[in-house]
Coordinates of C-alpha atoms and ligand atoms in Angstrom, one line a residue:
X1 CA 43.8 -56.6 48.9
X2 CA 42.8 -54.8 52.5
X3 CA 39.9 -56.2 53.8
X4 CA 36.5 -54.3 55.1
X5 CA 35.7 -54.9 58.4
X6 CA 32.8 -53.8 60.5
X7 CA 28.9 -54.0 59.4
X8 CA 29.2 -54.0 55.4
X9 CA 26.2 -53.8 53.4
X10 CA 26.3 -53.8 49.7
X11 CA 23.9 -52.2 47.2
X12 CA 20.8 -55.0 47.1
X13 CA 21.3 -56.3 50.2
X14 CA 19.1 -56.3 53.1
X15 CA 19.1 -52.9 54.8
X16 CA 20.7 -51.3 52.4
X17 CA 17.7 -48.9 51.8
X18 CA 17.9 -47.7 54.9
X19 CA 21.6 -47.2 54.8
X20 CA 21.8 -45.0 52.2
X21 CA 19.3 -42.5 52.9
X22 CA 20.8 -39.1 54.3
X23 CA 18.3 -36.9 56.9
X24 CA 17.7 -34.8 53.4
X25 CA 15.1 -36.4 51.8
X26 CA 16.0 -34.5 48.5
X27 CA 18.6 -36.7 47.9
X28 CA 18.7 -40.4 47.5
X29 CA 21.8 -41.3 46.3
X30 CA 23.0 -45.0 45.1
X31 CA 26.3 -46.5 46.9
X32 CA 28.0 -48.6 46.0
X33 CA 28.3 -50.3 49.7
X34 CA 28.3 -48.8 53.0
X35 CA 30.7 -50.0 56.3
X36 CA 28.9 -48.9 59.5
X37 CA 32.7 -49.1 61.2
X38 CA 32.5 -50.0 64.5
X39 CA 36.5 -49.3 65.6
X40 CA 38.8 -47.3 64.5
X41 CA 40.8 -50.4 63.2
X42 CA 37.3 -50.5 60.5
X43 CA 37.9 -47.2 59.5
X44 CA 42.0 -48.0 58.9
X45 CA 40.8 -50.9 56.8
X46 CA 38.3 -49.0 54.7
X47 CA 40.5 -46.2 53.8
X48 CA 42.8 -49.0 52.4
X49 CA 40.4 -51.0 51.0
X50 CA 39.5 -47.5 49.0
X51 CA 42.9 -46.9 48.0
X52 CA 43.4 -50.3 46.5
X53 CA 40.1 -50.5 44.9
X54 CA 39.8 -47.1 43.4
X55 CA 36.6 -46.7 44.6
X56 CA 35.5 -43.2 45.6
X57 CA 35.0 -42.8 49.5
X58 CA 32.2 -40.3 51.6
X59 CA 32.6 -40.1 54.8
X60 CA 29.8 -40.0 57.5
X61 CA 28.5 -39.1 61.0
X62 CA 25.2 -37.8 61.8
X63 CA 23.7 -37.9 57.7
X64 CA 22.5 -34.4 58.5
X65 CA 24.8 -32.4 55.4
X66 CA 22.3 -30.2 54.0
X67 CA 23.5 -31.0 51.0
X68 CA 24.3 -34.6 51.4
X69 CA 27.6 -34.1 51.1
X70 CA 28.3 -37.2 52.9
X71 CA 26.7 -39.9 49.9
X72 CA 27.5 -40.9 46.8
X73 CA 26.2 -42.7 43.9
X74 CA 28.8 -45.5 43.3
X75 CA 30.8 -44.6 46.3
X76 CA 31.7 -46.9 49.5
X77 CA 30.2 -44.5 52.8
X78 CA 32.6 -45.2 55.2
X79 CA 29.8 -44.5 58.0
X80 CA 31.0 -44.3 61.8
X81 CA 27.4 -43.9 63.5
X82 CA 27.9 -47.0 65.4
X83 CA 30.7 -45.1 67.0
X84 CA 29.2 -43.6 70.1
X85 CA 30.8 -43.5 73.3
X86 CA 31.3 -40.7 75.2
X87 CA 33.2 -40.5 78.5
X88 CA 33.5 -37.5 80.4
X89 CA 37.0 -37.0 83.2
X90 CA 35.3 -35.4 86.4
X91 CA 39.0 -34.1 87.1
X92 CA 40.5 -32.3 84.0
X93 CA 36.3 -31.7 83.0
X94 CA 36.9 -33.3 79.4
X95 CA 34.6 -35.0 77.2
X96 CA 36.2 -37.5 74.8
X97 CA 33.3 -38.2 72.3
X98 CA 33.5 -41.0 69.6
X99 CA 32.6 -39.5 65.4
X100 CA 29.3 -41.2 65.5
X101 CA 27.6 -39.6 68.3
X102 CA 24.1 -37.2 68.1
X103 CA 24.1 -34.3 70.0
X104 CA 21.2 -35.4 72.3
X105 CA 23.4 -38.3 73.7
X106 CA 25.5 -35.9 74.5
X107 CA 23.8 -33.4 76.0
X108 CA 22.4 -36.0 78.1
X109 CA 25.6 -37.7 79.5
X110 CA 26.7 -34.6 80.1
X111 CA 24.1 -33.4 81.8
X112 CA 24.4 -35.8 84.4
X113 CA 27.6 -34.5 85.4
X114 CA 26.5 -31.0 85.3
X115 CA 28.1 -29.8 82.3
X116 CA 27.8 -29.4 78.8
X117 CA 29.1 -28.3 75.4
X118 CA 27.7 -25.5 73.1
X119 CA 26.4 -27.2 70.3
X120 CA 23.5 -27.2 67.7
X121 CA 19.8 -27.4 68.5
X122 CA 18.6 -30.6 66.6
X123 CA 18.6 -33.6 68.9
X124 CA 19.8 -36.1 65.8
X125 CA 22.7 -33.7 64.4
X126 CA 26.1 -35.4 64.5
X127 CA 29.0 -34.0 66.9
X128 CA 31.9 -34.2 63.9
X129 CA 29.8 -32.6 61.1
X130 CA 28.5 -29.8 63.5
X131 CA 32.0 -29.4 65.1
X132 CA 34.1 -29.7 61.8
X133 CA 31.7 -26.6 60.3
X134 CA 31.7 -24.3 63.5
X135 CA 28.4 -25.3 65.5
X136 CA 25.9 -22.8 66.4
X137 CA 23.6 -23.1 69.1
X138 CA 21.6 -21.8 71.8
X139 CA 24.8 -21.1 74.3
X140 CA 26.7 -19.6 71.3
X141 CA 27.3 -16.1 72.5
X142 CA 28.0 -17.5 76.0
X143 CA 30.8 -20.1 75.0
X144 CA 31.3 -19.6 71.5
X145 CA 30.8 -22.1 68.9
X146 CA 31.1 -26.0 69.3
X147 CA 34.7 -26.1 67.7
X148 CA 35.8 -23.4 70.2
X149 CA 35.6 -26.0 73.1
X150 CA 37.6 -28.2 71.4
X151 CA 40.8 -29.4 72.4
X152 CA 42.0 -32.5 70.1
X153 CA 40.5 -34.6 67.4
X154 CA 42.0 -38.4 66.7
X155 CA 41.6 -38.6 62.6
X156 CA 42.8 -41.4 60.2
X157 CA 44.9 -39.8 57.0
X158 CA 44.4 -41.2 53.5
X159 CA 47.2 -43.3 54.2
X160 CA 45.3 -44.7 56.6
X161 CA 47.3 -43.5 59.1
X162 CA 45.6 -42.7 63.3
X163 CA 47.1 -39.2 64.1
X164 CA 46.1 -36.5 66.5
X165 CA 45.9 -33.3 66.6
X166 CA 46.1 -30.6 68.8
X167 CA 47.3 -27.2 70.1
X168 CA 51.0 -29.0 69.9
X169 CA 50.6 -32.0 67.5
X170 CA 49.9 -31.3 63.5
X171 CA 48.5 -27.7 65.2
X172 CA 47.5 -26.3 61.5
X173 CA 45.5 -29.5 60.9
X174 CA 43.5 -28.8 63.9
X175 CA 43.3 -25.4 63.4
X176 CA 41.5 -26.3 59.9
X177 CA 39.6 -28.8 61.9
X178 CA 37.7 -25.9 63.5
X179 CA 35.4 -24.5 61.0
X180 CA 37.0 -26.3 57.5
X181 CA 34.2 -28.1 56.8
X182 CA 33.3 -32.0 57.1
X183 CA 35.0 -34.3 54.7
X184 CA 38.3 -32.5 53.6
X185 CA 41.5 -33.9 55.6
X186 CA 40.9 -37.2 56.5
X187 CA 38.2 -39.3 58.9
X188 CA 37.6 -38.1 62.1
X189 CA 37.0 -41.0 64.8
X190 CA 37.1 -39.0 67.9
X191 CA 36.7 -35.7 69.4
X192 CA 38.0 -34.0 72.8
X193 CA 36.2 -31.1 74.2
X194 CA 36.4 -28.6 77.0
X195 CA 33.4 -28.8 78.9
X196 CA 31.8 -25.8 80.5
X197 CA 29.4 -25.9 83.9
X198 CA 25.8 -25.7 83.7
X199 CA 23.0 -25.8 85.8
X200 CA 19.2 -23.9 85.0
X201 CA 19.0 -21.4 82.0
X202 CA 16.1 -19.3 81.0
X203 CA 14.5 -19.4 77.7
X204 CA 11.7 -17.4 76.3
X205 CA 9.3 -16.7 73.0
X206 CA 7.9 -13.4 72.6
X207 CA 5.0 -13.7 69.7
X208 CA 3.8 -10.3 68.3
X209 CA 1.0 -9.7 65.2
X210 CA 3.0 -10.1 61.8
X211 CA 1.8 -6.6 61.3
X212 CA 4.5 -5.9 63.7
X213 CA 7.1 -7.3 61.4
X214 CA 9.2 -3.9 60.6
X215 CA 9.5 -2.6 64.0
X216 CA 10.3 -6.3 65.7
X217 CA 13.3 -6.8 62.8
X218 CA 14.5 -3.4 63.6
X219 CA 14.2 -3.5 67.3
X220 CA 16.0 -7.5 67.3
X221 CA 19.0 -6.1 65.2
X222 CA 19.4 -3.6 67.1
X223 CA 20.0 -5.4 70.4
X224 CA 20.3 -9.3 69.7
X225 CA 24.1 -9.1 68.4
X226 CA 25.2 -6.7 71.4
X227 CA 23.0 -8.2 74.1
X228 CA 24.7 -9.4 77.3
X229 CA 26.9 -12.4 76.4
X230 CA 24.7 -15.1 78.3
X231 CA 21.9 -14.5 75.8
X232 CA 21.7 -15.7 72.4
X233 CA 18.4 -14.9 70.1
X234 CA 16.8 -16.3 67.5
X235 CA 14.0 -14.4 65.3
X236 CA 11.8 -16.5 63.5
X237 CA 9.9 -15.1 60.3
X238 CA 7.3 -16.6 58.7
X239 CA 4.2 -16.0 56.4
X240 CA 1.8 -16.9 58.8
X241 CA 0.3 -14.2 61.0
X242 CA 3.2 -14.2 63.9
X243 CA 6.7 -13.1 63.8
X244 CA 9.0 -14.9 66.8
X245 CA 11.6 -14.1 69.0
X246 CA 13.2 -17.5 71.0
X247 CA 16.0 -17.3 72.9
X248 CA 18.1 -18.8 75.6
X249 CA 19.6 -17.0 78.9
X250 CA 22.5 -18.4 81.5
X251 CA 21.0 -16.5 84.4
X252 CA 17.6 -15.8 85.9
X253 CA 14.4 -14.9 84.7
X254 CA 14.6 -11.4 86.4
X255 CA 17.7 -11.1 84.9
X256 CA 16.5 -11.9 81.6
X257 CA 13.9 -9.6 82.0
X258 CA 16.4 -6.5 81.9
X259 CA 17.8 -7.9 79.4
X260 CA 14.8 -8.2 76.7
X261 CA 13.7 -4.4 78.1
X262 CA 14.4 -3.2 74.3
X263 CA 11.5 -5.8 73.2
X264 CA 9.2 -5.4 75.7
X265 CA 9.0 -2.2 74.3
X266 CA 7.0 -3.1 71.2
X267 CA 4.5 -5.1 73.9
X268 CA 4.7 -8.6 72.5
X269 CA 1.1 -9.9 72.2
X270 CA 2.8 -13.5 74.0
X271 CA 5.2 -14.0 76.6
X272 CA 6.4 -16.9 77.7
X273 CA 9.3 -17.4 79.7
X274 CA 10.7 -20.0 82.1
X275 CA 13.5 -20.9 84.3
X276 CA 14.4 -24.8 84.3
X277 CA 17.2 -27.5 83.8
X278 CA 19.4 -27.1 81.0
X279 CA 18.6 -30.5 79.7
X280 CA 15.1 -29.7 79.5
X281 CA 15.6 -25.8 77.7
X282 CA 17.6 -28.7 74.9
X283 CA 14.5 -30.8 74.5
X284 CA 12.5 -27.6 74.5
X285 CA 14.8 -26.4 71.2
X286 CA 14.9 -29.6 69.8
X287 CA 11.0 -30.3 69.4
X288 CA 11.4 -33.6 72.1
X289 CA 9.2 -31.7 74.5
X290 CA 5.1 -31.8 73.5
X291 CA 4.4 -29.2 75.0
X292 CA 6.7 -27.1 73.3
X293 CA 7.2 -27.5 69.5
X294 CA 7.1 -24.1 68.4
X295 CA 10.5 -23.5 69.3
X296 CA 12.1 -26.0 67.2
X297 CA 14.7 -23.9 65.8
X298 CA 14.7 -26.5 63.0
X299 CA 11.7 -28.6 61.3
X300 CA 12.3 -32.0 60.4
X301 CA 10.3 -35.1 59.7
X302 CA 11.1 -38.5 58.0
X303 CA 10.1 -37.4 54.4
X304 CA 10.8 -33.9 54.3
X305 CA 13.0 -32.4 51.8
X306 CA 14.5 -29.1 52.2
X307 CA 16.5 -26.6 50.5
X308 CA 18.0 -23.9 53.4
X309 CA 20.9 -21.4 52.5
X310 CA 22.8 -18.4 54.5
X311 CA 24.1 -15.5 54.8
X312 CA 25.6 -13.0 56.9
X313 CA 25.3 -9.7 58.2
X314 CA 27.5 -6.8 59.3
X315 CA 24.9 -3.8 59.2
X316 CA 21.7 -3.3 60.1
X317 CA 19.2 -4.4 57.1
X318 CA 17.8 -0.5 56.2
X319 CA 14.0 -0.2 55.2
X320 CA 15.0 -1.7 51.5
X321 CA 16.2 -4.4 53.2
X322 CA 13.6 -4.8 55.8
X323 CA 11.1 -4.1 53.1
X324 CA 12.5 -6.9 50.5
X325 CA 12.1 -9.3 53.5
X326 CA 8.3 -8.4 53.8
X327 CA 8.3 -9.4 49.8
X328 CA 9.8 -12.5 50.0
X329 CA 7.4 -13.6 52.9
X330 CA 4.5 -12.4 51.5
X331 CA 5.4 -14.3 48.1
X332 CA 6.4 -18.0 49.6
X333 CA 5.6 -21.2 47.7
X334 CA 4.1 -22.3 51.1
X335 CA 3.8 -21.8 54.7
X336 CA 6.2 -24.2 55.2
X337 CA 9.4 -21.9 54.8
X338 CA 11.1 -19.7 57.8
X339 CA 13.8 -16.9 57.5
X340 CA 15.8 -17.0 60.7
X341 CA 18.2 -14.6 62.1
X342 CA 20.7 -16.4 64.4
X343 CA 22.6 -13.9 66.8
X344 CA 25.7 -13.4 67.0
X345 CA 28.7 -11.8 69.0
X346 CA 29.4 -12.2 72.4
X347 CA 31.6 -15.2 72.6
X348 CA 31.8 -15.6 68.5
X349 CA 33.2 -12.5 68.2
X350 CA 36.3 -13.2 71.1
X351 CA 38.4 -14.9 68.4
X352 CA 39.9 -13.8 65.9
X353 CA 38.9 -14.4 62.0
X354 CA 42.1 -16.2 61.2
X355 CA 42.6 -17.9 64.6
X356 CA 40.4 -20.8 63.2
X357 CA 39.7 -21.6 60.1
X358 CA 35.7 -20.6 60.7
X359 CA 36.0 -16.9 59.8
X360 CA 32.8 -15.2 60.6
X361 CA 33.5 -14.0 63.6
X362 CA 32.4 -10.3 63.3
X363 CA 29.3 -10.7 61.9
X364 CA 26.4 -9.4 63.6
X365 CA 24.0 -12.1 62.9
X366 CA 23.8 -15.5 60.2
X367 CA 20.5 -15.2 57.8
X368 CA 19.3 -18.8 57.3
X369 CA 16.5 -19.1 54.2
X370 CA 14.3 -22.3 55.1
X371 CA 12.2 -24.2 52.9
X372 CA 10.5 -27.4 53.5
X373 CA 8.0 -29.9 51.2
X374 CA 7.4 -33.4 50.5
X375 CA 5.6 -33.5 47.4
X376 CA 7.4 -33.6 43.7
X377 CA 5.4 -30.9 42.4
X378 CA 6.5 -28.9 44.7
X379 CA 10.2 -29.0 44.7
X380 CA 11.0 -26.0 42.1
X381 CA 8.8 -23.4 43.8
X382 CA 10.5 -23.9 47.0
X383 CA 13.8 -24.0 45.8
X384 CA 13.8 -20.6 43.3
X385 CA 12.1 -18.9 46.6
X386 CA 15.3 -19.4 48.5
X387 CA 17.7 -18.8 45.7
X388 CA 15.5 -16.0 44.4
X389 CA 15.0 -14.3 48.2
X390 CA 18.9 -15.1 48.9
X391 CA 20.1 -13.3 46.0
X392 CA 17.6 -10.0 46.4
X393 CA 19.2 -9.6 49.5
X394 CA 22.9 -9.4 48.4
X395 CA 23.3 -6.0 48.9
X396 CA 22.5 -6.3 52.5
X397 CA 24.5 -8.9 53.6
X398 CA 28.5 -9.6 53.7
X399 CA 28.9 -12.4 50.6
X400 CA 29.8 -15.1 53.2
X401 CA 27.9 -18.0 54.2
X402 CA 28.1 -20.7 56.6
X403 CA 29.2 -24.1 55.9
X404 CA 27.2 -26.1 57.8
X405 CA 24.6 -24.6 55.7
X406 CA 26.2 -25.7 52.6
X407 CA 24.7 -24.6 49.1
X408 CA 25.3 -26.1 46.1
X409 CA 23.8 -23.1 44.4
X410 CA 26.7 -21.0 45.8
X411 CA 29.4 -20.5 43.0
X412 CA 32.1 -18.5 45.1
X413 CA 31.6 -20.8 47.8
X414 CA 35.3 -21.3 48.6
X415 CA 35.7 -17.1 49.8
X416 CA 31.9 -17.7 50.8
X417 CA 32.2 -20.2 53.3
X418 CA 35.9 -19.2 54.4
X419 CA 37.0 -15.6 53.5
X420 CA 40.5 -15.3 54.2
X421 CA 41.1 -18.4 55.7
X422 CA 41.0 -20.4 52.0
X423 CA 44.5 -20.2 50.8
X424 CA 45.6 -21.5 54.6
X425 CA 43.1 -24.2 54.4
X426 CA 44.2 -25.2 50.8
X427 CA 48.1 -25.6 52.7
X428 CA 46.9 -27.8 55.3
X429 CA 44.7 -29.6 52.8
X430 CA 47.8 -30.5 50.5
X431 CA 49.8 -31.2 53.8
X432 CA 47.3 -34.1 54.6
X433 CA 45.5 -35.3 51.6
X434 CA 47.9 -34.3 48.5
X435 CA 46.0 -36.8 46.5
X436 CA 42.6 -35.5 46.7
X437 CA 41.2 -39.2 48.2
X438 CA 38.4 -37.0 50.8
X439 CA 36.5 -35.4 48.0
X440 CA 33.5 -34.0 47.4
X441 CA 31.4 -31.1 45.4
X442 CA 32.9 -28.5 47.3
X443 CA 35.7 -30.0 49.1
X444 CA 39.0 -28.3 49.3
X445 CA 41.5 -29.4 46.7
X446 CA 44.5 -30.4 46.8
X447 CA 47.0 -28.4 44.4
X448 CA 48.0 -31.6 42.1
X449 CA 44.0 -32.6 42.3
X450 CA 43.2 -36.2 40.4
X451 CA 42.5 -39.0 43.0
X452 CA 45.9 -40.0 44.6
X453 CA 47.5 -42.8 47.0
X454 CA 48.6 -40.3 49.4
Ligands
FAD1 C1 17.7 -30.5 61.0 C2 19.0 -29.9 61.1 C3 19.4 -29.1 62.1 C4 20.6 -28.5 62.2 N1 20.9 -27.7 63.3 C5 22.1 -27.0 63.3 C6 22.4 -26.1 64.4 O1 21.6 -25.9 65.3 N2 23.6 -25.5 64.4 C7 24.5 -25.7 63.4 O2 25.6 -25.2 63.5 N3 24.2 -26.6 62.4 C8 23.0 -27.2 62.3 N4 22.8 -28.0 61.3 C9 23.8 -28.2 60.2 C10 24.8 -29.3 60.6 O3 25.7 -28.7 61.5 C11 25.5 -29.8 59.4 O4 24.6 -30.4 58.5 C12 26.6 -30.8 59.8 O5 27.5 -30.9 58.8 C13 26.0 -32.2 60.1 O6 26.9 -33.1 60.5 P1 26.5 -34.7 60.5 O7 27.7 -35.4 61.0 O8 25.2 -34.9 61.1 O9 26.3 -34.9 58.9 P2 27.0 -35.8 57.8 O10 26.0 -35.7 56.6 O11 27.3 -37.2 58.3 O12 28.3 -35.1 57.5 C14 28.4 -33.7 57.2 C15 29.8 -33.4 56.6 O13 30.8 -33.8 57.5 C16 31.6 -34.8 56.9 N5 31.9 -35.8 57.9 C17 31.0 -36.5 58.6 N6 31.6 -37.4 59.5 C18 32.9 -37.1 59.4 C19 34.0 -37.7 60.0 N7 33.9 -38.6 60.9 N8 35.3 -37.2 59.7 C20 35.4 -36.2 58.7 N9 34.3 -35.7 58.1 C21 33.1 -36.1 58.4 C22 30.8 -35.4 55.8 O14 31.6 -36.0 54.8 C23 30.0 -34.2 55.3 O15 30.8 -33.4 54.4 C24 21.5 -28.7 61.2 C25 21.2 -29.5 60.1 C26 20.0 -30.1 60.0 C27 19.7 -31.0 58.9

């Protein structure tokens, strides 16, 4: 029998509380034991310790899956958190970045040497989950998403087998690597990116009355998704008594200025704007700045539970759609839930549908329905206004969603999450992991399905 190396913690023991827990506190799933691998040689051993046991295997980074796609009840986590280490190669401007590492670690190492990657917003996200999804972010229609810098992934098979892939090597496995989704081919332990230069960026929040709400949505979709290509906006609804535009600009503020004419235009009632370090516009977005919480493009605390789906859009939202908005807001559970519109374009849109296996590429913007609570009582409100305000606005949007926004609730999510790219994926997916051994709720099978020792 293989044996499991690294920090293992079975169910009962001391810190296995902890270890369980995903970021979601909706979930609290039961493992069976958890490896915190610290090598690659720990993740080699618990892939075979899986396949000789029998016992079901998740696999996990950064614990953020909306979903918690990455636990089990009964299952062994095959965690690589621990694994960390990012180096950056001042002469071919690569970053070689281990599973386990958060995005603000990154953004910080980079930073130092002047560069970054476009990734998510939230400081404690993971770089594989993010990067296996797509990645969105605040320098998305400047560089495209987080998978479109990347330029090899090191992954161990279900045989338990190190492999790489790249343009060259097993190419169709890494073009399912960028946007396939977490948790279907095999474990990734590290990730190679493209780096891009950066220095000072300017980001913004323009607040109007939320009696402004129609003519702001209609003014944003009209310009976000075609806006010059080194901006990328965010509008943030809520039922309070403010509607939100935040955004992010590589270039100056008298640039930006130009740039936002089309909103000035409905005088915002606040304006905020400033020019500084890119490391600081990241803490800015990612709520570790006091000064500036309000433009967390995500809320998060240590007991909050959340229910968030997506969709997209190719069209302008007419005044049904703008008006069925306005509904939904006026009749949420709380104040504690956000509709976001995330731009698109610019970069996004460079690459074809089918050139990676993330195939949203000529959407306009990504809808994102937000709900937060901590209280019981409170659960089944929250979660029938997002499914309730998702599906009133079907005609409106395009049927696909994002999977780094997974859904349970979705039943179509296989054309949902990846449009044209499914049957392709579902090649690759037999090519790598014919038995089925990385599965989940709404993993891609394998054709002979059943658990296998591939
Ligand atoms: C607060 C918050 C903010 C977010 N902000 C953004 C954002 O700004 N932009 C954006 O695009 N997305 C964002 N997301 C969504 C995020 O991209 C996904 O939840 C992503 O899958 C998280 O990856 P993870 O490694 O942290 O999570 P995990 O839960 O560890 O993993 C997520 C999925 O990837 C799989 N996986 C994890 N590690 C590996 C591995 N080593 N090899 C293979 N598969 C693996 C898991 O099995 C699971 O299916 C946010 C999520 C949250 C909760």
């Amino acid at each position: 029998m293989a044996e499991l190396t690294g920090k293992v913690i079975y169910a009962g023991e001391a810190g296995y509380e902890d270890a369980r827990l995903n970021f979601n506190a909706r979930f609290a799933a039961s493992p069976l034991l958890i490896v915190f691998c610290q090598s690659v040689q720990d993740v080699v051993n618990a892939v075979n310790w899986a396949q000789m046991s029998g016992v079901p295997v998740r696999v996990r980074s950064g614990r953020h899956s909306y979903e918690a796609f990455s636990v089990a009840d009964d299952a062994l986590i095959i965690d690589l958190n621990d694994m960390e280490q990012i180096r950056f190669d001042r002469t071919t401007g690569q970053a070689t970045i281990q599973a386990g590492a958060e995005l603000v670690a990154i953004y910080e190492t980079l930073a130092a040497e002047g560069v970054t990657i476009p990734g998510g917003s939230c400081a404690t996200v993971g770089i594989t989950g993010l990067t296996l999804g797509g990645g969105y972010g605040l320098l998305a229609r400047w560089k495209g998403l987080t998978c479109d810098s990347l330029q090899a992934v090191e992954m161990v098979t279900a045989k338990g087998k190190l492999i790489v892939a790249d343009a060259t090597q097993n190419a169709d496995l890494f073009w399912a690597l960028r946007g396939g989704g977490g948790g279907n081919f095999g474990i990734v332990t590290a990730l190679k990116f493209q780096t891009h230069a950066i220095d000072k960026v300017t980001i913004y929040q323009l607040k109007w009355d939320a009696t402004e709400i129609e003519r702001v949505i209609q003014q944003w979709q009209a310009f976000a998704p075609d806006s010059d290509d080194r901006h990328t906006s965010i509008l943030k609804l809520t039922p309070g008594n403010s509607v939100y535009i935040v955004g992010q600009f590589v270039g100056t503020e008298a640039e930006l200025r130009t740039v936002l004419a089309p909103l000035f235009a409905i005088a915002p009632k606040e304006t905020e704007i400033e020019t500084l370090p890119y490391l600081e516009a990241v803490y800015a977005f990612a709520g570790l700045k006091p000064d500036y919480p309000k433009r967390l493009a995500h809320w998060h605390g240590s007991q909050t539970k959340f229910k968030n789906a997506s969709d997209y859009v190719v069209r302008p939202l007419n005044a049904e759609g703008i008006a069925t908005v306005v509904k939904f807001l006026k009749q949420a559970p709380s104040r504690n839930v956000v509709l976001q519109f995330d731009s698109y374009g610019g970069a996004i849109a460079k690459i074809p549908p089918d050139a990676t296996a993330f195939c949203h590429r000529q959407v306009k913007w990504n809808i994102q329905y937000q709900a937060y609570w901590t209280k019981p009582q409170e659960q089944a409100a929250h979660i029938n206004w997002v499914q309730n305000f998702r599906s009133a606005m079907q005609p409106y949007v395009t049927g696909g969603c994002y999977v780094n926004y997974c859904d349970r609730s979705i039943k179509n999510w296989q054309t949902a999450y990846y449009g044209g790219n499914w049957q392709r994926l579902k090649r690759v997916k037999q090519q790598y992991d014919p038995g089925n051994f990385f599965s989940f709720e709404q993993s891609i099978p394998a054709n002979t399905g059943g658990r296998g020792l591939a």
